[in-house]
Amino acid sequence: MLLDPAIEADIHALAMRYGAPRRIVAPLDGASFDPVARSDRYGEVCMVVRRGNGRLITAIKTFYPAGCFRLLTGGVAHGETIEAALQREVEEETGLQTVIRRFLAIIVYPPQRFATFAFLLDERGGELGSRDPHERIAAFREIDVAELPLLAATLEAAPDRFDDEIGGNWREWGRFRAIVHRVVYQALSDDQAAA
């Protein structure tokens, strides 16, 4: 599924610099919740931040169901490039200096016109901590790549209840959030196998 031509041009330029990403289509069957229902963005960046010890940063927000840690994401506004959003969101959510290592994946969720752009980044300095209080990050946790499928399963088991915080059902949100964890796990596992 192709995205808007300007977005595709941005993707092409990023792929030339950071490697060709996997392209995944993951239908959401009309599910509506934050962030896919928001009109102020066309997608999100997924920040797969690898620390010096090789572990990945995950976070949980104050209003998330218990145990629902996940990889960090942040919105890409209309008119904003994917890389500009990535740099802005890494600073806001982690306060870390990072370097982009790989463009891992693009996940498109029909029928919504929304996509996730996943990147592997290596930490280069700074002190981990959210710089934006509106993010409402309650805690960070480091995990090994091998733990991503368990994280995905935990997200998929989120409570089956509506919540005004996301404007939708937590179970549907958890299933949506689980997708990128499985895709990133596969991409990083394939990298390790090829090394």
Tab-separated table of C-alpha atoms in Angstrom, residues 7-108:
chain	number	residue	atom	x	y	z
A	7	ILE	CA	5.737	10.704	2.106
A	8	GLU	CA	6.970	8.047	-0.342
A	9	ALA	CA	9.701	10.455	-1.522
A	10	ASP	CA	10.733	11.024	2.107
A	11	ILE	CA	10.786	7.236	2.688
A	12	HIS	CA	12.944	6.723	-0.413
A	13	ALA	CA	15.496	9.301	0.762
A	14	LEU	CA	15.628	7.724	4.234
A	15	ALA	CA	16.006	4.226	2.743
A	16	MET	CA	19.000	5.433	0.710
A	17	ARG	CA	20.682	6.604	3.929
A	18	TYR	CA	19.562	4.033	6.496
A	19	GLY	CA	18.648	0.908	4.527
A	20	ALA	CA	15.475	-0.328	2.893
A	21	PRO	CA	12.764	-0.919	5.513
A	22	ARG	CA	10.392	-3.866	5.630
A	23	ARG	CA	6.930	-2.864	4.417
A	24	ILE	CA	4.040	-4.382	6.330
A	25	VAL	CA	0.279	-3.946	5.841
A	26	ALA	CA	-1.651	-4.638	9.052
A	27	PRO	CA	-5.412	-3.978	8.720
A	28	LEU	CA	-7.105	-2.648	11.841
A	29	ASP	CA	-10.663	-3.439	10.678
A	30	GLY	CA	-12.013	0.014	11.439
A	31	ALA	CA	-10.677	0.240	14.993
A	32	SER	CA	-10.602	3.816	16.263
A	33	PHE	CA	-8.417	5.074	19.120
A	34	ASP	CA	-5.509	7.412	19.771
A	35	PRO	CA	-3.223	7.760	17.828
A	36	VAL	CA	-4.701	6.302	14.613
A	37	ALA	CA	-7.880	8.382	14.898
A	38	ARG	CA	-6.045	11.714	15.270
A	39	SER	CA	-6.228	14.129	12.359
A	40	ASP	CA	-3.123	16.144	13.338
A	41	ARG	CA	-0.680	13.479	12.093
A	42	TYR	CA	-0.207	11.027	9.253
A	43	GLY	CA	1.836	8.576	11.259
A	44	GLU	CA	4.294	7.978	14.033
A	45	VAL	CA	7.936	7.156	14.479
A	46	CYS	CA	8.892	4.157	16.587
A	47	MET	CA	12.160	4.834	18.382
A	48	VAL	CA	14.001	1.572	18.977
A	49	VAL	CA	16.693	3.098	21.179
A	50	ARG	CA	19.564	0.724	21.920
A	51	ARG	CA	21.596	1.570	25.006
A	52	GLY	CA	25.342	0.998	25.382
A	53	ASN	CA	24.628	-2.377	27.020
A	54	GLY	CA	22.650	-3.543	23.957
A	55	ARG	CA	19.267	-3.388	25.685
A	56	LEU	CA	16.274	-1.481	24.301
A	57	ILE	CA	14.369	1.301	26.057
A	58	THR	CA	10.661	0.815	26.740
A	59	ALA	CA	8.258	3.003	28.712
A	60	ILE	CA	4.849	3.019	30.338
A	61	LYS	CA	2.610	6.065	30.704
A	62	THR	CA	0.714	6.994	33.841
A	63	PHE	CA	-2.676	6.072	32.362
A	64	TYR	CA	-1.716	2.784	30.642
A	65	PRO	CA	-3.002	-0.550	31.927
A	66	ALA	CA	-0.652	-2.240	34.395
A	67	GLY	CA	2.359	-3.867	32.774
A	68	CYS	CA	1.845	-2.281	29.337
A	69	PHE	CA	5.400	-1.128	28.721
A	70	ARG	CA	6.175	-0.560	25.047
A	71	LEU	CA	8.708	0.829	22.606
A	72	LEU	CA	8.610	4.611	22.365
A	73	THR	CA	6.595	6.282	19.614
A	74	GLY	CA	5.790	9.849	18.656
A	75	GLY	CA	3.618	11.563	16.080
A	76	VAL	CA	4.651	12.799	12.640
A	77	ALA	CA	2.666	15.971	11.899
A	78	HIS	CA	1.375	16.890	8.463
A	79	GLY	CA	4.132	18.785	6.646
A	80	GLU	CA	6.861	17.376	8.926
A	81	THR	CA	9.507	15.011	7.591
A	82	ILE	CA	9.848	11.606	9.189
A	83	GLU	CA	13.457	12.275	10.259
A	84	ALA	CA	12.573	15.662	11.788
A	85	ALA	CA	9.826	13.969	13.816
A	86	LEU	CA	12.227	11.217	14.865
A	87	GLN	CA	14.829	13.692	16.131
A	88	ARG	CA	12.216	15.827	17.915
A	89	GLU	CA	10.498	12.871	19.555
A	90	VAL	CA	13.739	11.232	20.748
A	91	GLU	CA	14.693	14.497	22.474
A	92	GLU	CA	11.233	15.017	23.998
A	93	GLU	CA	10.719	11.470	25.218
A	94	THR	CA	14.226	10.398	26.253
A	95	GLY	CA	16.535	13.424	26.465
A	96	LEU	CA	19.239	11.245	24.886
A	97	GLN	CA	21.577	11.987	22.016
A	98	THR	CA	21.288	9.186	19.482
A	99	VAL	CA	22.484	8.180	16.034
A	100	ILE	CA	20.213	6.464	13.498
A	101	ARG	CA	21.506	2.994	12.632
A	102	ARG	CA	18.729	1.508	10.505
A	103	PHE	CA	15.342	2.164	8.994
A	104	LEU	CA	13.687	-1.046	10.188
A	105	ALA	CA	10.100	-0.975	8.969
A	106	ILE	CA	7.037	0.823	7.698
A	107	ILE	CA	3.698	-0.499	8.911
A	108	VAL	CA	0.515	0.786	7.274
